Amino acid sequence: MTKGLIARKLGMTQLFNADGTLSAVTVLEAGPCRVVGLRTVEKHGYTAAQLGFGEPRKKGLSKPEAGVFTKAGVDPARTVLEVRDYDGLEVGQELNADLFAEGELVDVTATSKGKGFQGLVKRHRFSRGPESHGSMNVRRPGSIGATDAARVFRGVRMAGQMGNAKTTVQGLKVLRVDTERNLLLIGGAVPGAKGAVVMVRGSGKAARQAARKKK
Amino acid sequence: MNVIDALELEQQKETVPALRPGDTVRVHAKVVEGTRERIQVFEGLVIRVTGGGLRRNFTVRRVTHGVGVERTFLIHSPRIDKVDVVRHGEVRQARLYYLRGKVGKEARIRERRAKEAAPAAAPVEEEEQAPAKTARRRGRAKAKAEES
């Protein structure tokens, strides 16, 4: 079983540890999330929990959208996301920051900041060519394949859209849980801009490792 | 108040001495030696103060056994017990890097005579825990944004 909730990224700051060192942390406003619906193997073919988060937009919901919330008997939410393999919940249940404990490892998924159309140096960390002595190969791609292939292979790294894509960072540590203000302070950086909606789930790697140990 | 500003304010000490470059200070820093913790005093000249709010730090320089030693402390760090200002110095620069190449007489700094003529051993002047300059500036920018 994975657990998870929807949160809003508030920004980053730093935290003094007991030994006097500093940790960079991302502050997340964790929930409150409401369980809007459940997906079951019998009915839908997979297990998941549908979570709702945030105030709905001012222009309101369309009738079909509103129907989902009326049926569940839950206040309407702006964002609805599914957490796969999250069971043991009931519709209408509220999830808050206390879902996670301090020291726990989590995976955070969000849409990364958009960087636009970027070249190879920025997008794929290619090294650049010489800038002087008549070199015209400063940020050019170089070779994109062999001649006898007579085509370019799939997946060759080229320039293109960078960022604004769904990104997951795995194995981040929860450094503090503030139940009063409903905050999660997570060590390190999390994808997305300030105000971005992020999904926080229990760490998949840690869960798999624990399962292996049990065997 | 912004949650992040609140989090930073909570971690700040209530009062910290108002340090300026040129001041001679005694920093009481906690050191862990094996299993026990003791307080180590580092006395020297403040050659730099940077950062605002929670991130404020200062560098202390002292010369021991003919070797210059510089340590940078975070003023709000829980590892710092207290900071005593021994003497205020009169300097014109914000960063006293020029002291690095100087020894003896050349490395002297005149004492700052405050207008109220505070003696050198006067009680450490405490700085009110006003929100950091940067935070205030940010707050103003925000207020402006809300107006428009």
GROMACS .gro file of C-alpha atoms in nm:
model
  363
    1MET     CA    1   0.000   0.000   0.000
    2THR     CA    2   0.124   0.344  -0.086
    3LYS     CA    3  -0.001   0.648   0.094
    4GLY     CA    4  -0.006   0.997  -0.039
    5LEU     CA    5  -0.163   1.338  -0.042
    6ILE     CA    6  -0.181   1.653  -0.250
    7ALA     CA    7   0.007   1.960  -0.133
    8ARG     CA    8   0.100   2.309  -0.243
    9LYS     CA    9   0.461   2.419  -0.269
   10LEU     CA   10   0.510   2.737  -0.070
   11GLY     CA   11   0.880   2.785  -0.133
   12MET     CA   12   1.215   2.702   0.018
   13THR     CA   13   1.399   2.805   0.331
   14GLN     CA   14   1.654   2.659   0.568
   15LEU     CA   15   1.635   2.471   0.895
   16PHE     CA   16   1.891   2.444   1.173
   17ASN     CA   17   1.957   2.085   1.273
   18ALA     CA   18   2.037   1.984   1.629
   19ASP     CA   19   2.408   1.957   1.547
   20GLY     CA   20   2.420   2.313   1.415
   21THR     CA   21   2.426   2.222   1.046
   22LEU     CA   22   2.173   2.369   0.808
   23SER     CA   23   1.936   2.183   0.580
   24ALA     CA   24   1.771   2.332   0.275
   25VAL     CA   25   1.402   2.253   0.295
   26THR     CA   26   1.095   2.290   0.077
   27VAL     CA   27   0.785   2.401   0.263
   28LEU     CA   28   0.466   2.228   0.151
   29GLU     CA   29   0.114   2.312   0.258
   30ALA     CA   30  -0.011   1.956   0.296
   31GLY     CA   31  -0.378   1.931   0.238
   32PRO     CA   32  -0.633   1.921   0.378
   33CYS     CA   33  -0.721   1.660   0.116
   34ARG     CA   34  -1.057   1.487   0.097
   35VAL     CA   35  -1.110   1.139  -0.037
   36VAL     CA   36  -1.345   1.197  -0.329
   37GLY     CA   37  -1.365   0.842  -0.456
   38LEU     CA   38  -1.213   0.498  -0.447
   39ARG     CA   39  -1.106   0.277  -0.731
   40THR     CA   40  -1.137  -0.096  -0.669
   41VAL     CA   41  -1.011  -0.400  -0.852
   42GLU     CA   42  -1.364  -0.544  -0.880
   43LYS     CA   43  -1.515  -0.239  -1.039
   44HIS     CA   44  -1.229  -0.055  -1.210
   45GLY     CA   45  -0.954  -0.312  -1.241
   46TYR     CA   46  -0.708  -0.131  -1.015
   47THR     CA   47  -0.684   0.011  -0.665
   48ALA     CA   48  -0.648   0.382  -0.607
   49ALA     CA   49  -0.777   0.667  -0.399
   50GLN     CA   50  -0.905   0.986  -0.559
   51LEU     CA   51  -0.806   1.286  -0.353
   52GLY     CA   52  -0.939   1.640  -0.382
   53PHE     CA   53  -0.745   1.948  -0.279
   54GLY     CA   54  -0.793   2.324  -0.274
   55GLU     CA   55  -1.074   2.572  -0.324
   56PRO     CA   56  -1.252   2.540  -0.658
   57ARG     CA   57  -1.211   2.814  -0.917
   58LYS     CA   58  -1.437   3.119  -0.894
   59LYS     CA   59  -1.620   3.040  -1.216
   60GLY     CA   60  -1.739   2.723  -1.052
   61LEU     CA   61  -1.767   2.366  -1.162
   62SER     CA   62  -1.948   2.220  -1.457
   63LYS     CA   63  -2.250   2.003  -1.377
   64PRO     CA   64  -2.070   1.673  -1.433
   65GLU     CA   65  -1.779   1.792  -1.218
   66ALA     CA   66  -2.010   1.904  -0.939
   67GLY     CA   67  -2.192   1.571  -0.957
   68VAL     CA   68  -1.876   1.385  -0.857
   69PHE     CA   69  -1.853   1.582  -0.535
   70THR     CA   70  -2.226   1.569  -0.454
   71LYS     CA   71  -2.221   1.193  -0.498
   72ALA     CA   72  -1.926   1.161  -0.264
   73GLY     CA   73  -2.078   1.410  -0.021
   74VAL     CA   74  -1.758   1.613  -0.013
   75ASP     CA   75  -1.690   1.984  -0.057
   76PRO     CA   76  -1.583   2.060  -0.413
   77ALA     CA   77  -1.208   2.076  -0.477
   78ARG     CA   78  -0.994   2.239  -0.742
   79THR     CA   79  -0.756   1.952  -0.803
   80VAL     CA   80  -0.847   1.586  -0.807
   81LEU     CA   81  -0.567   1.332  -0.838
   82GLU     CA   82  -0.543   0.960  -0.792
   83VAL     CA   83  -0.291   0.783  -0.569
   84ARG     CA   84  -0.239   0.431  -0.700
   85ASP     CA   85  -0.252   0.136  -0.457
   86TYR     CA   86  -0.381   0.350  -0.171
   87ASP     CA   87  -0.645   0.150   0.014
   88GLY     CA   88  -0.793   0.141   0.360
   89LEU     CA   89  -0.959   0.478   0.312
   90GLU     CA   90  -1.319   0.587   0.320
   91VAL     CA   91  -1.488   0.842   0.098
   92GLY     CA   92  -1.502   1.179   0.273
   93GLN     CA   93  -1.201   1.109   0.494
   94GLU     CA   94  -0.964   1.402   0.546
   95LEU     CA   95  -0.587   1.371   0.501
   96ASN     CA   96  -0.343   1.612   0.657
   97ALA     CA   97   0.028   1.662   0.715
   98ASP     CA   98   0.025   1.409   1.000
   99LEU     CA   99  -0.006   1.135   0.739
  100PHE     CA  100   0.373   1.145   0.730
  101ALA     CA  101   0.614   1.123   1.019
  102GLU     CA  102   0.944   1.303   1.063
  103GLY     CA  103   1.231   1.110   0.911
  104GLU     CA  104   1.010   0.927   0.664
  105LEU     CA  105   1.115   0.906   0.299
  106VAL     CA  106   0.879   1.034   0.032
  107ASP     CA  107   0.851   1.072  -0.344
  108VAL     CA  108   0.727   1.405  -0.474
  109THR     CA  109   0.565   1.441  -0.816
  110ALA     CA  110   0.483   1.771  -0.984
  111THR     CA  111   0.505   1.960  -1.309
  112SER     CA  112   0.853   2.108  -1.337
  113LYS     CA  113   0.916   2.472  -1.420
  114GLY     CA  114   0.901   2.533  -1.795
  115LYS     CA  115   1.229   2.640  -1.953
  116GLY     CA  116   1.102   2.675  -2.310
  117PHE     CA  117   1.290   2.552  -2.617
  118GLN     CA  118   1.645   2.489  -2.505
  119GLY     CA  119   1.964   2.382  -2.677
  120LEU     CA  120   2.171   2.076  -2.601
  121VAL     CA  121   2.408   2.241  -2.359
  122LYS     CA  122   2.133   2.336  -2.117
  123ARG     CA  123   1.888   2.057  -2.190
  124HIS     CA  124   2.119   1.756  -2.197
  125ARG     CA  125   2.431   1.896  -2.028
  126PHE     CA  126   2.645   1.866  -2.341
  127SER     CA  127   2.981   2.035  -2.323
  128ARG     CA  128   3.033   2.328  -2.552
  129GLY     CA  129   3.302   2.369  -2.816
  130PRO     CA  130   3.585   2.625  -2.812
  131GLU     CA  131   3.477   2.988  -2.828
  132SER     CA  132   3.781   3.133  -3.005
  133HIS     CA  133   4.045   3.056  -3.273
  134GLY     CA  134   3.781   3.063  -3.545
  135SER     CA  135   3.564   2.796  -3.389
  136MET     CA  136   3.204   2.814  -3.500
  137ASN     CA  137   3.110   2.511  -3.289
  138VAL     CA  138   3.023   2.688  -2.966
  139ARG     CA  139   2.688   2.534  -2.875
  140ARG     CA  140   2.623   2.317  -3.180
  141PRO     CA  141   2.506   1.956  -3.149
  142GLY     CA  142   2.796   1.789  -3.336
  143SER     CA  143   2.734   1.449  -3.492
  144ILE     CA  144   2.390   1.295  -3.456
  145GLY     CA  145   2.485   0.951  -3.592
  146ALA     CA  146   2.688   0.737  -3.829
  147THR     CA  147   2.671   0.769  -4.211
  148ASP     CA  148   2.597   0.406  -4.294
  149ALA     CA  149   2.286   0.402  -4.081
  150ALA     CA  150   2.147   0.654  -4.330
  151ARG     CA  151   1.901   0.777  -4.068
  152VAL     CA  152   1.894   0.922  -3.720
  153PHE     CA  153   1.819   0.673  -3.447
  154ARG     CA  154   1.528   0.723  -3.214
  155GLY     CA  155   1.602   0.888  -2.888
  156VAL     CA  156   1.906   1.085  -3.006
  157ARG     CA  157   1.929   1.383  -2.772
  158MET     CA  158   1.849   1.708  -2.946
  159ALA     CA  159   1.727   2.057  -2.870
  160GLY     CA  160   1.364   2.100  -2.772
  161GLN     CA  161   1.115   2.180  -2.498
  162MET     CA  162   1.269   2.160  -2.155
  163GLY     CA  163   1.075   2.150  -1.832
  164ASN     CA  164   0.698   2.184  -1.791
  165ALA     CA  165   0.683   1.805  -1.767
  166LYS     CA  166   0.569   1.569  -1.495
  167THR     CA  167   0.871   1.505  -1.276
  168THR     CA  168   0.921   1.286  -0.971
  169VAL     CA  169   1.197   1.322  -0.715
  170GLN     CA  170   1.241   1.004  -0.514
  171GLY     CA  171   1.358   0.941  -0.163
  172LEU     CA  172   1.331   1.286  -0.006
  173LYS     CA  173   1.332   1.300   0.371
  174VAL     CA  174   1.054   1.462   0.573
  175LEU     CA  175   1.244   1.684   0.816
  176ARG     CA  176   0.953   1.833   1.005
  177VAL     CA  177   0.579   1.789   1.028
  178ASP     CA  178   0.386   2.091   1.151
  179THR     CA  179   0.037   1.968   1.230
  180GLU     CA  180  -0.073   2.308   1.361
  181ARG     CA  181  -0.016   2.488   1.033
  182ASN     CA  182  -0.048   2.170   0.832
  183LEU     CA  183   0.299   2.193   0.682
  184LEU     CA  184   0.548   1.938   0.559
  185LEU     CA  185   0.912   2.044   0.554
  186ILE     CA  186   1.099   1.826   0.311
  187GLY     CA  187   1.474   1.813   0.277
  188GLY     CA  188   1.596   1.927  -0.064
  189ALA     CA  189   1.421   2.062  -0.369
  190VAL     CA  190   1.086   1.965  -0.514
  191PRO     CA  191   0.983   2.017  -0.879
  192GLY     CA  192   0.758   2.308  -0.970
  193ALA     CA  193   0.726   2.677  -0.902
  194LYS     CA  194   0.598   2.835  -0.581
  195GLY     CA  195   0.228   2.770  -0.555
  196ALA     CA  196   0.251   2.454  -0.764
  197VAL     CA  197   0.034   2.158  -0.675
  198VAL     CA  198   0.250   1.859  -0.587
  199MET     CA  199   0.176   1.500  -0.499
  200VAL     CA  200   0.359   1.358  -0.198
  201ARG     CA  201   0.367   0.980  -0.167
  202GLY     CA  202   0.544   0.736   0.060
  203SER     CA  203   0.879   0.642  -0.095
  204GLY     CA  204   0.845   0.354  -0.339
  205LYS     CA  205   1.211   0.259  -0.309
  206ALA     CA  206   1.195   0.245   0.071
  207ALA     CA  207   0.877   0.035   0.055
  208ARG     CA  208   1.032  -0.213  -0.188
  209GLN     CA  209   1.344  -0.238   0.024
  210ALA     CA  210   1.136  -0.310   0.335
  211ALA     CA  211   0.942  -0.575   0.144
  212ARG     CA  212   1.266  -0.744   0.032
  213LYS     CA  213   1.396  -0.749   0.388
  214LYS     CA  214   1.079  -0.916   0.510
  215LYS     CA  215   1.134  -1.200   0.263
  216MET     CA  216   0.244   3.670   0.763
  217ASN     CA  217   0.399   3.456   0.499
  218VAL     CA  218   0.457   3.100   0.627
  219ILE     CA  219   0.821   3.095   0.522
  220ASP     CA  220   0.896   3.425   0.696
  221ALA     CA  221   0.724   3.288   1.007
  222LEU     CA  222   0.934   2.971   0.996
  223GLU     CA  223   1.251   3.176   0.966
  224LEU     CA  224   1.152   3.410   1.246
  225GLU     CA  225   1.085   3.118   1.479
  226GLN     CA  226   1.438   2.995   1.434
  227GLN     CA  227   1.596   3.331   1.508
  228LYS     CA  228   1.730   3.410   1.850
  229GLU     CA  229   1.538   3.675   2.037
  230THR     CA  230   1.831   3.906   2.078
  231VAL     CA  231   2.158   3.905   1.897
  232PRO     CA  232   2.435   4.159   1.939
  233ALA     CA  233   2.459   4.429   1.675
  234LEU     CA  234   2.793   4.341   1.522
  235ARG     CA  235   2.986   4.564   1.289
  236PRO     CA  236   3.308   4.509   1.102
  237GLY     CA  237   3.600   4.621   1.315
  238ASP     CA  238   3.447   4.504   1.643
  239THR     CA  239   3.650   4.273   1.863
  240VAL     CA  240   3.432   3.987   1.983
  241ARG     CA  241   3.444   3.677   2.198
  242VAL     CA  242   3.236   3.401   2.040
  243HIS     CA  243   3.129   3.125   2.277
  244ALA     CA  244   3.079   2.829   2.045
  245LYS     CA  245   2.969   2.485   2.153
  246VAL     CA  246   3.209   2.209   2.052
  247VAL     CA  247   3.150   1.837   2.080
  248GLU     CA  248   3.457   1.655   2.203
  249GLY     CA  249   3.407   1.282   2.196
  250THR     CA  250   3.092   1.244   2.399
  251ARG     CA  251   3.082   1.564   2.598
  252GLU     CA  252   3.006   1.912   2.488
  253ARG     CA  253   3.201   2.215   2.598
  254ILE     CA  254   3.214   2.579   2.514
  255GLN     CA  255   3.509   2.711   2.321
  256VAL     CA  256   3.582   3.080   2.310
  257PHE     CA  257   3.709   3.229   1.987
  258GLU     CA  258   3.824   3.587   2.022
  259GLY     CA  259   3.907   3.806   1.729
  260LEU     CA  260   3.812   4.084   1.496
  261VAL     CA  261   3.491   4.087   1.293
  262ILE     CA  262   3.605   4.135   0.935
  263ARG     CA  263   3.275   4.076   0.758
  264VAL     CA  264   2.902   4.065   0.831
  265THR     CA  265   2.675   3.932   0.558
  266GLY     CA  266   2.322   3.809   0.509
  267GLY     CA  267   1.999   3.914   0.665
  268GLY     CA  268   1.756   3.760   0.910
  269LEU     CA  269   1.812   3.393   0.973
  270ARG     CA  270   2.102   3.383   0.727
  271ARG     CA  271   2.308   3.655   0.896
  272ASN     CA  272   2.666   3.547   0.949
  273PHE     CA  273   2.993   3.705   1.047
  274THR     CA  274   3.359   3.618   1.006
  275VAL     CA  275   3.604   3.652   1.293
  276ARG     CA  276   3.977   3.677   1.232
  277ARG     CA  277   4.247   3.619   1.486
  278VAL     CA  278   4.619   3.558   1.461
  279THR     CA  279   4.753   3.274   1.674
  280HIS     CA  280   5.114   3.157   1.670
  281GLY     CA  281   5.174   3.379   1.371
  282VAL     CA  282   4.899   3.211   1.170
  283GLY     CA  283   4.583   3.391   1.072
  284VAL     CA  284   4.266   3.199   1.151
  285GLU     CA  285   3.925   3.300   1.020
  286ARG     CA  286   3.602   3.141   1.129
  287THR     CA  287   3.257   3.220   0.998
  288PHE     CA  288   2.961   3.184   1.234
  289LEU     CA  289   2.590   3.192   1.171
  290ILE     CA  290   2.465   3.434   1.430
  291HIS     CA  291   2.139   3.242   1.486
  292SER     CA  292   2.303   2.901   1.503
  293PRO     CA  293   2.210   2.692   1.807
  294ARG     CA  294   2.580   2.604   1.833
  295ILE     CA  295   2.664   2.957   1.936
  296ASP     CA  296   2.608   3.015   2.304
  297LYS     CA  297   2.671   3.389   2.308
  298VAL     CA  298   2.876   3.663   2.148
  299ASP     CA  299   3.038   3.930   2.361
  300VAL     CA  300   3.153   4.252   2.203
  301VAL     CA  301   3.481   4.341   2.368
  302ARG     CA  302   3.558   4.656   2.176
  303HIS     CA  303   3.407   4.860   1.896
  304GLY     CA  304   3.641   4.950   1.615
  305GLU     CA  305   3.638   5.249   1.385
  306VAL     CA  306   3.668   5.134   1.025
  307ARG     CA  307   3.569   5.276   0.689
  308GLN     CA  308   3.533   4.950   0.497
  309ALA     CA  309   3.253   4.696   0.524
  310ARG     CA  310   3.493   4.409   0.448
  311LEU     CA  311   3.828   4.420   0.625
  312TYR     CA  312   4.014   4.189   0.391
  313TYR     CA  313   4.306   4.432   0.383
  314LEU     CA  314   4.401   4.307   0.730
  315ARG     CA  315   4.500   3.971   0.588
  316GLY     CA  316   4.833   4.093   0.460
  317LYS     CA  317   4.912   4.304   0.763
  318VAL     CA  318   5.075   4.220   1.095
  319GLY     CA  319   5.141   4.405   1.419
  320LYS     CA  320   5.112   4.782   1.407
  321GLU     CA  321   4.964   4.785   1.058
  322ALA     CA  322   4.675   4.564   1.167
  323ARG     CA  323   4.559   4.804   1.437
  324ILE     CA  324   4.210   4.948   1.435
  325ARG     CA  325   4.108   5.267   1.608
  326GLU     CA  326   3.838   5.242   1.871
  327ARG     CA  327   3.496   5.372   1.780
  328ARG     CA  328   3.379   5.643   2.015
  329ALA     CA  329   3.003   5.632   2.015
  330LYS     CA  330   2.823   5.966   2.038
  331GLU     CA  331   2.695   5.868   2.381
  332ALA     CA  332   3.060   5.784   2.457
  333ALA     CA  333   2.990   5.424   2.544
  334PRO     CA  334   3.293   5.274   2.717
  335ALA     CA  335   3.455   4.966   2.569
  336ALA     CA  336   3.323   4.738   2.840
  337ALA     CA  337   2.968   4.875   2.812
  338PRO     CA  338   2.688   4.619   2.806
  339VAL     CA  339   2.644   4.458   2.469
  340GLU     CA  340   2.393   4.652   2.270
  341GLU     CA  341   2.108   4.426   2.175
  342GLU     CA  342   1.943   4.447   1.842
  343GLU     CA  343   1.567   4.426   1.821
  344GLN     CA  344   1.449   4.123   1.632
  345ALA     CA  345   1.301   4.321   1.346
  346PRO     CA  346   1.225   4.113   1.038
  347ALA     CA  347   1.515   4.088   0.800
  348LYS     CA  348   1.576   4.370   0.558
  349THR     CA  349   1.524   4.144   0.261
  350ALA     CA  350   1.199   4.015   0.403
  351ARG     CA  351   1.076   4.368   0.456
  352ARG     CA  352   1.170   4.459   0.105
  353ARG     CA  353   0.993   4.154  -0.025
  354GLY     CA  354   0.690   4.245   0.182
  355ARG     CA  355   0.684   4.591   0.031
  356ALA     CA  356   0.708   4.452  -0.319
  357LYS     CA  357   0.419   4.223  -0.238
  358ALA     CA  358   0.208   4.508  -0.104
  359LYS     CA  359   0.277   4.697  -0.423
  360ALA     CA  360   0.173   4.400  -0.629
  361GLU     CA  361  -0.150   4.375  -0.437
  362GLU     CA  362  -0.226   4.742  -0.495
  363SER     CA  363  -0.199   4.720  -0.869
   0.00000   0.00000   0.00000
